[in-house]
Amino acid sequence: MNAPRQILPVTLTKVSLRRGKKMVLKEIDCRFDAVPARTLIIGPNGAGKSLLLRVCHGIVAPDLGQVRWAGETDPRALARSQGMVFQRPVLLRRSTRGNIDLALKIHGLDAAQRRRRVAEALERTGLSRLAGTPARALSFGEQQRLALARAMALRPRVLFLDEPTANLDPAAAHLVEEIVRDMSEAGVKIIMTSHDLNQARRLAQEVIFLHRGRIKERAPADRFFAGPKNDLARAFLNGELLWWRRRSVYDGVGGKSADEMGIDRP
Ligand SMILES: Nc1ncnc2c1ncn2[C@@H]1O[C@H](COP(=O)(O)OP(=O)(O)OP(=O)(O)O)[C@@H](O)[C@H]1O
Ligand SMILES: [Mg+2]
């Protein structure tokens, strides 16, 4: 068997993105390697986490800067090697099974391979009994699991997961965490966001803290959770980062001024 082609690292150089009048990603420089296998991106609502994943995945082009994948220059091959599960699942007007099957067909798998992989993905995500149900009739949590099943079935080398457990009950969230762990142990690079800090603690091997479109801290997970160096990250972990209250943000947090904390003014 051919060894899978390595597509990492993915390198972002001075990536900036504008939405409306606002720069929502600001000069992001970062590089994702195969190790550590699980990177968690955390930060407040509107920090730019989803957009950062989209830019890395290649479905949103940065206004400035570059995203480069190593080892693979053919965009079609690249598209096959990396998958994304969106914060709001995007499903087709087909059955649960049909959504996975079509994705595999597009990727050129024959009928026998597709049957096997569809069954495996449905089983793994606990959706087998819903195989024939129209995907759009599934509950939100089931849709989210289907989106993951579809992404898994394609066997990507890199998987972007945007809040993959946001709508899941505790058992389903546990199942998804198990899948994420298994995939990463099988060599898939996971780059995911989560608002659930307990989940981030359980899954992360490294953490990126994003705030207002900038990476404020990146650290191994144990060091980050033991005490982030960045004041905003610390405030965020303590549940004190009330960024939508403009005054409190520009006044700073924990006795420090906004300037000392590196908070951008609009
Ligand atoms: N079309 C647009 N026009 C103006 N602002 C936009 C547009 N699209 C996105 N934004 C802004 O970009 C910022 C980053 O959005 P993004 O969805 O990446 O945030 P996020 O960190 O994923 O937030 P959440 O935790 O809520 O998922 C937000 O402030 C959002 O309002
Ligand atoms: Mg988001």
PDB file of N, CA and C in Angstrom, residues 14-73:
ATOM      1  N   LYS A  14       0.871  35.938   7.895  1.00  0.00           N
ATOM      2  CA  LYS A  14       0.234  37.257   7.938  1.00  0.00           C
ATOM      3  C   LYS A  14      -1.181  37.250   7.345  1.00  0.00           C
ATOM      4  N   VAL A  15      -1.973  36.283   7.773  1.00  0.00           N
ATOM      5  CA  VAL A  15      -3.325  36.152   7.242  1.00  0.00           C
ATOM      6  C   VAL A  15      -4.269  37.163   7.888  1.00  0.00           C
ATOM      7  N   SER A  16      -4.879  37.990   7.056  1.00  0.00           N
ATOM      8  CA  SER A  16      -5.886  38.941   7.530  1.00  0.00           C
ATOM      9  C   SER A  16      -7.147  38.763   6.704  1.00  0.00           C
ATOM     10  N   LEU A  17      -8.269  38.969   7.380  1.00  0.00           N
ATOM     11  CA  LEU A  17      -9.559  38.800   6.708  1.00  0.00           C
ATOM     12  C   LEU A  17     -10.475  39.939   7.115  1.00  0.00           C
ATOM     13  N   ARG A  18     -11.128  40.512   6.115  1.00  0.00           N
ATOM     14  CA  ARG A  18     -12.045  41.616   6.375  1.00  0.00           C
ATOM     15  C   ARG A  18     -13.470  41.127   6.193  1.00  0.00           C
ATOM     16  N   ARG A  19     -14.338  41.512   7.094  1.00  0.00           N
ATOM     17  CA  ARG A  19     -15.760  41.248   6.936  1.00  0.00           C
ATOM     18  C   ARG A  19     -16.477  42.546   7.236  1.00  0.00           C
ATOM     19  N   GLY A  20     -17.255  43.029   6.258  1.00  0.00           N
ATOM     20  CA  GLY A  20     -17.835  44.352   6.427  1.00  0.00           C
ATOM     21  C   GLY A  20     -16.700  45.358   6.536  1.00  0.00           C
ATOM     22  N   LYS A  21     -16.773  46.215   7.541  1.00  0.00           N
ATOM     23  CA  LYS A  21     -15.717  47.222   7.696  1.00  0.00           C
ATOM     24  C   LYS A  21     -14.631  46.770   8.646  1.00  0.00           C
ATOM     25  N   LYS A  22     -14.824  45.566   9.168  1.00  0.00           N
ATOM     26  CA  LYS A  22     -13.949  45.111  10.251  1.00  0.00           C
ATOM     27  C   LYS A  22     -12.900  44.115   9.781  1.00  0.00           C
ATOM     28  N   MET A  23     -11.702  44.219  10.338  1.00  0.00           N
ATOM     29  CA  MET A  23     -10.748  43.132  10.134  1.00  0.00           C
ATOM     30  C   MET A  23     -11.081  42.084  11.188  1.00  0.00           C
ATOM     31  N   VAL A  24     -11.463  40.920  10.773  1.00  0.00           N
ATOM     32  CA  VAL A  24     -11.870  39.902  11.746  1.00  0.00           C
ATOM     33  C   VAL A  24     -10.763  38.883  12.008  1.00  0.00           C
ATOM     34  N   LEU A  25      -9.785  38.799  11.112  1.00  0.00           N
ATOM     35  CA  LEU A  25      -8.546  38.072  11.397  1.00  0.00           C
ATOM     36  C   LEU A  25      -7.416  39.048  11.104  1.00  0.00           C
ATOM     37  N   LYS A  26      -6.475  39.131  12.030  1.00  0.00           N
ATOM     38  CA  LYS A  26      -5.451  40.176  11.911  1.00  0.00           C
ATOM     39  C   LYS A  26      -4.047  39.596  11.942  1.00  0.00           C
ATOM     40  N   GLU A  27      -3.434  39.588  10.807  1.00  0.00           N
ATOM     41  CA  GLU A  27      -2.024  39.177  10.690  1.00  0.00           C
ATOM     42  C   GLU A  27      -1.709  37.907  11.465  1.00  0.00           C
ATOM     43  N   ILE A  28      -2.446  36.867  11.139  1.00  0.00           N
ATOM     44  CA  ILE A  28      -2.236  35.593  11.836  1.00  0.00           C
ATOM     45  C   ILE A  28      -1.038  34.864  11.222  1.00  0.00           C
ATOM     46  N   ASP A  29      -0.077  34.586  12.072  1.00  0.00           N
ATOM     47  CA  ASP A  29       1.071  33.772  11.676  1.00  0.00           C
ATOM     48  C   ASP A  29       1.002  32.503  12.496  1.00  0.00           C
ATOM     49  N   CYS A  30       0.805  31.381  11.850  1.00  0.00           N
ATOM     50  CA  CYS A  30       0.872  30.144  12.626  1.00  0.00           C
ATOM     51  C   CYS A  30       1.072  28.961  11.707  1.00  0.00           C
ATOM     52  N   ARG A  31       1.461  27.871  12.325  1.00  0.00           N
ATOM     53  CA  ARG A  31       1.763  26.677  11.547  1.00  0.00           C
ATOM     54  C   ARG A  31       1.217  25.481  12.311  1.00  0.00           C
ATOM     55  N   PHE A  32       0.543  24.603  11.586  1.00  0.00           N
ATOM     56  CA  PHE A  32       0.016  23.391  12.209  1.00  0.00           C
ATOM     57  C   PHE A  32       0.782  22.192  11.691  1.00  0.00           C
ATOM     58  N   ASP A  33       1.327  21.425  12.614  1.00  0.00           N
ATOM     59  CA  ASP A  33       2.056  20.214  12.270  1.00  0.00           C
ATOM     60  C   ASP A  33       1.250  18.990  12.678  1.00  0.00           C
ATOM     61  N   ALA A  34       1.756  17.832  12.278  1.00  0.00           N
ATOM     62  CA  ALA A  34       1.050  16.590  12.613  1.00  0.00           C
ATOM     63  C   ALA A  34       1.056  16.347  14.132  1.00  0.00           C
ATOM     64  N   VAL A  35       2.101  16.815  14.773  1.00  0.00           N
ATOM     65  CA  VAL A  35       2.227  16.675  16.227  1.00  0.00           C
ATOM     66  C   VAL A  35       2.302  18.073  16.838  1.00  0.00           C
ATOM     67  N   PRO A  36       1.556  18.361  17.873  1.00  0.00           N
ATOM     68  CA  PRO A  36       0.612  17.474  18.550  1.00  0.00           C
ATOM     69  C   PRO A  36      -0.615  17.205  17.677  1.00  0.00           C
ATOM     70  N   ALA A  37      -1.223  16.053  17.910  1.00  0.00           N
ATOM     71  CA  ALA A  37      -2.311  15.626  17.027  1.00  0.00           C
ATOM     72  C   ALA A  37      -3.595  16.429  17.231  1.00  0.00           C
ATOM     73  N   ARG A  38      -3.799  16.951  18.454  1.00  0.00           N
ATOM     74  CA  ARG A  38      -5.058  17.664  18.698  1.00  0.00           C
ATOM     75  C   ARG A  38      -4.799  19.104  19.163  1.00  0.00           C
ATOM     76  N   THR A  39      -5.206  20.043  18.317  1.00  0.00           N
ATOM     77  CA  THR A  39      -5.090  21.464  18.644  1.00  0.00           C
ATOM     78  C   THR A  39      -6.487  22.020  18.865  1.00  0.00           C
ATOM     79  N   LEU A  40      -6.688  22.667  20.003  1.00  0.00           N
ATOM     80  CA  LEU A  40      -7.986  23.277  20.298  1.00  0.00           C
ATOM     81  C   LEU A  40      -7.866  24.782  20.180  1.00  0.00           C
ATOM     82  N   ILE A  41      -8.794  25.380  19.444  1.00  0.00           N
ATOM     83  CA  ILE A  41      -8.822  26.839  19.340  1.00  0.00           C
ATOM     84  C   ILE A  41      -9.972  27.327  20.210  1.00  0.00           C
ATOM     85  N   ILE A  42      -9.648  28.156  21.180  1.00  0.00           N
ATOM     86  CA  ILE A  42     -10.693  28.663  22.063  1.00  0.00           C
ATOM     87  C   ILE A  42     -10.659  30.190  22.057  1.00  0.00           C
ATOM     88  N   GLY A  43     -11.737  30.767  22.545  1.00  0.00           N
ATOM     89  CA  GLY A  43     -11.834  32.221  22.585  1.00  0.00           C
ATOM     90  C   GLY A  43     -13.290  32.631  22.589  1.00  0.00           C
ATOM     91  N   PRO A  44     -13.548  33.890  22.929  1.00  0.00           N
ATOM     92  CA  PRO A  44     -14.935  34.339  23.063  1.00  0.00           C
ATOM     93  C   PRO A  44     -15.710  34.315  21.739  1.00  0.00           C
ATOM     94  N   ASN A  45     -17.031  34.441  21.841  1.00  0.00           N
ATOM     95  CA  ASN A  45     -17.871  34.557  20.647  1.00  0.00           C
ATOM     96  C   ASN A  45     -17.349  35.698  19.786  1.00  0.00           C
ATOM     97  N   GLY A  46     -17.283  35.428  18.488  1.00  0.00           N
ATOM     98  CA  GLY A  46     -16.872  36.489  17.568  1.00  0.00           C
ATOM     99  C   GLY A  46     -15.367  36.692  17.482  1.00  0.00           C
ATOM    100  N   ALA A  47     -14.591  35.849  18.153  1.00  0.00           N
ATOM    101  CA  ALA A  47     -13.125  36.009  18.149  1.00  0.00           C
ATOM    102  C   ALA A  47     -12.526  35.742  16.767  1.00  0.00           C
ATOM    103  N   GLY A  48     -13.244  34.953  15.957  1.00  0.00           N
ATOM    104  CA  GLY A  48     -12.726  34.626  14.625  1.00  0.00           C
ATOM    105  C   GLY A  48     -12.373  33.151  14.470  1.00  0.00           C
ATOM    106  N   LYS A  49     -12.811  32.324  15.411  1.00  0.00           N
ATOM    107  CA  LYS A  49     -12.440  30.903  15.395  1.00  0.00           C
ATOM    108  C   LYS A  49     -12.963  30.196  14.133  1.00  0.00           C
ATOM    109  N   SER A  50     -14.264  30.386  13.864  1.00  0.00           N
ATOM    110  CA  SER A  50     -14.849  29.692  12.701  1.00  0.00           C
ATOM    111  C   SER A  50     -14.202  30.181  11.410  1.00  0.00           C
ATOM    112  N   LEU A  51     -13.986  31.484  11.332  1.00  0.00           N
ATOM    113  CA  LEU A  51     -13.381  32.021  10.107  1.00  0.00           C
ATOM    114  C   LEU A  51     -11.943  31.528   9.951  1.00  0.00           C
ATOM    115  N   LEU A  52     -11.241  31.410  11.051  1.00  0.00           N
ATOM    116  CA  LEU A  52      -9.870  30.900  10.971  1.00  0.00           C
ATOM    117  C   LEU A  52      -9.862  29.463  10.433  1.00  0.00           C
ATOM    118  N   LEU A  53     -10.792  28.643  10.924  1.00  0.00           N
ATOM    119  CA  LEU A  53     -10.866  27.263  10.417  1.00  0.00           C
ATOM    120  C   LEU A  53     -11.195  27.262   8.924  1.00  0.00           C
ATOM    121  N   ARG A  54     -12.129  28.127   8.525  1.00  0.00           N
ATOM    122  CA  ARG A  54     -12.520  28.184   7.109  1.00  0.00           C
ATOM    123  C   ARG A  54     -11.366  28.615   6.214  1.00  0.00           C
ATOM    124  N   VAL A  55     -10.581  29.550   6.720  1.00  0.00           N
ATOM    125  CA  VAL A  55      -9.433  30.008   5.940  1.00  0.00           C
ATOM    126  C   VAL A  55      -8.415  28.874   5.807  1.00  0.00           C
ATOM    127  N   CYS A  56      -8.154  28.174   6.903  1.00  0.00           N
ATOM    128  CA  CYS A  56      -7.210  27.049   6.842  1.00  0.00           C
ATOM    129  C   CYS A  56      -7.726  25.986   5.879  1.00  0.00           C
ATOM    130  N   HIS A  57      -9.019  25.697   5.977  1.00  0.00           N
ATOM    131  CA  HIS A  57      -9.633  24.656   5.154  1.00  0.00           C
ATOM    132  C   HIS A  57      -9.629  25.030   3.670  1.00  0.00           C
ATOM    133  N   GLY A  58      -9.578  26.328   3.399  1.00  0.00           N
ATOM    134  CA  GLY A  58      -9.460  26.767   2.008  1.00  0.00           C
ATOM    135  C   GLY A  58     -10.768  27.207   1.380  1.00  0.00           C
ATOM    136  N   ILE A  59     -11.840  27.305   2.184  1.00  0.00           N
ATOM    137  CA  ILE A  59     -13.102  27.731   1.574  1.00  0.00           C
ATOM    138  C   ILE A  59     -13.326  29.228   1.703  1.00  0.00           C
ATOM    139  N   VAL A  60     -12.479  29.885   2.466  1.00  0.00           N
ATOM    140  CA  VAL A  60     -12.488  31.347   2.527  1.00  0.00           C
ATOM    141  C   VAL A  60     -11.060  31.800   2.240  1.00  0.00           C
ATOM    142  N   ALA A  61     -10.933  32.691   1.262  1.00  0.00           N
ATOM    143  CA  ALA A  61      -9.584  33.179   0.924  1.00  0.00           C
ATOM    144  C   ALA A  61      -9.268  34.401   1.780  1.00  0.00           C
ATOM    145  N   PRO A  62      -8.073  34.469   2.334  1.00  0.00           N
ATOM    146  CA  PRO A  62      -7.733  35.654   3.135  1.00  0.00           C
ATOM    147  C   PRO A  62      -7.626  36.892   2.241  1.00  0.00           C
ATOM    148  N   ASP A  63      -7.912  38.055   2.807  1.00  0.00           N
ATOM    149  CA  ASP A  63      -7.749  39.297   2.044  1.00  0.00           C
ATOM    150  C   ASP A  63      -6.274  39.649   1.917  1.00  0.00           C
ATOM    151  N   LEU A  64      -5.521  39.303   2.932  1.00  0.00           N
ATOM    152  CA  LEU A  64      -4.072  39.519   2.902  1.00  0.00           C
ATOM    153  C   LEU A  64      -3.408  38.277   3.457  1.00  0.00           C
ATOM    154  N   GLY A  65      -2.178  38.040   3.028  1.00  0.00           N
ATOM    155  CA  GLY A  65      -1.428  36.908   3.569  1.00  0.00           C
ATOM    156  C   GLY A  65      -1.699  35.633   2.792  1.00  0.00           C
ATOM    157  N   GLN A  66      -1.138  34.554   3.302  1.00  0.00           N
ATOM    158  CA  GLN A  66      -1.127  33.291   2.554  1.00  0.00           C
ATOM    159  C   GLN A  66      -1.369  32.090   3.448  1.00  0.00           C
ATOM    160  N   VAL A  67      -2.008  31.086   2.865  1.00  0.00           N
ATOM    161  CA  VAL A  67      -2.125  29.784   3.530  1.00  0.00           C
ATOM    162  C   VAL A  67      -1.448  28.774   2.609  1.00  0.00           C
ATOM    163  N   ARG A  68      -0.487  28.064   3.145  1.00  0.00           N
ATOM    164  CA  ARG A  68       0.239  27.107   2.305  1.00  0.00           C
ATOM    165  C   ARG A  68       0.254  25.720   2.927  1.00  0.00           C
ATOM    166  N   TRP A  69      -0.055  24.744   2.126  1.00  0.00           N
ATOM    167  CA  TRP A  69       0.018  23.359   2.576  1.00  0.00           C
ATOM    168  C   TRP A  69       1.287  22.748   2.013  1.00  0.00           C
ATOM    169  N   ALA A  70       1.975  22.021   2.838  1.00  0.00           N
ATOM    170  CA  ALA A  70       3.208  21.390   2.364  1.00  0.00           C
ATOM    171  C   ALA A  70       2.882  20.057   1.704  1.00  0.00           C
ATOM    172  N   GLY A  71       3.751  19.631   0.835  1.00  0.00           N
ATOM    173  CA  GLY A  71       3.676  18.266   0.325  1.00  0.00           C
ATOM    174  C   GLY A  71       2.596  18.031  -0.701  1.00  0.00           C
ATOM    175  N   GLU A  72       1.676  18.975  -0.838  1.00  0.00           N
ATOM    176  CA  GLU A  72       0.610  18.755  -1.801  1.00  0.00           C
ATOM    177  C   GLU A  72       0.258  20.085  -2.439  1.00  0.00           C
ATOM    178  N   THR A  73       0.377  20.139  -3.727  1.00  0.00           N
ATOM    179  CA  THR A  73       0.101  21.420  -4.382  1.00  0.00           C
ATOM    180  C   THR A  73      -1.157  21.348  -5.230  1.00  0.00           C
TER     181      THR A  73
END
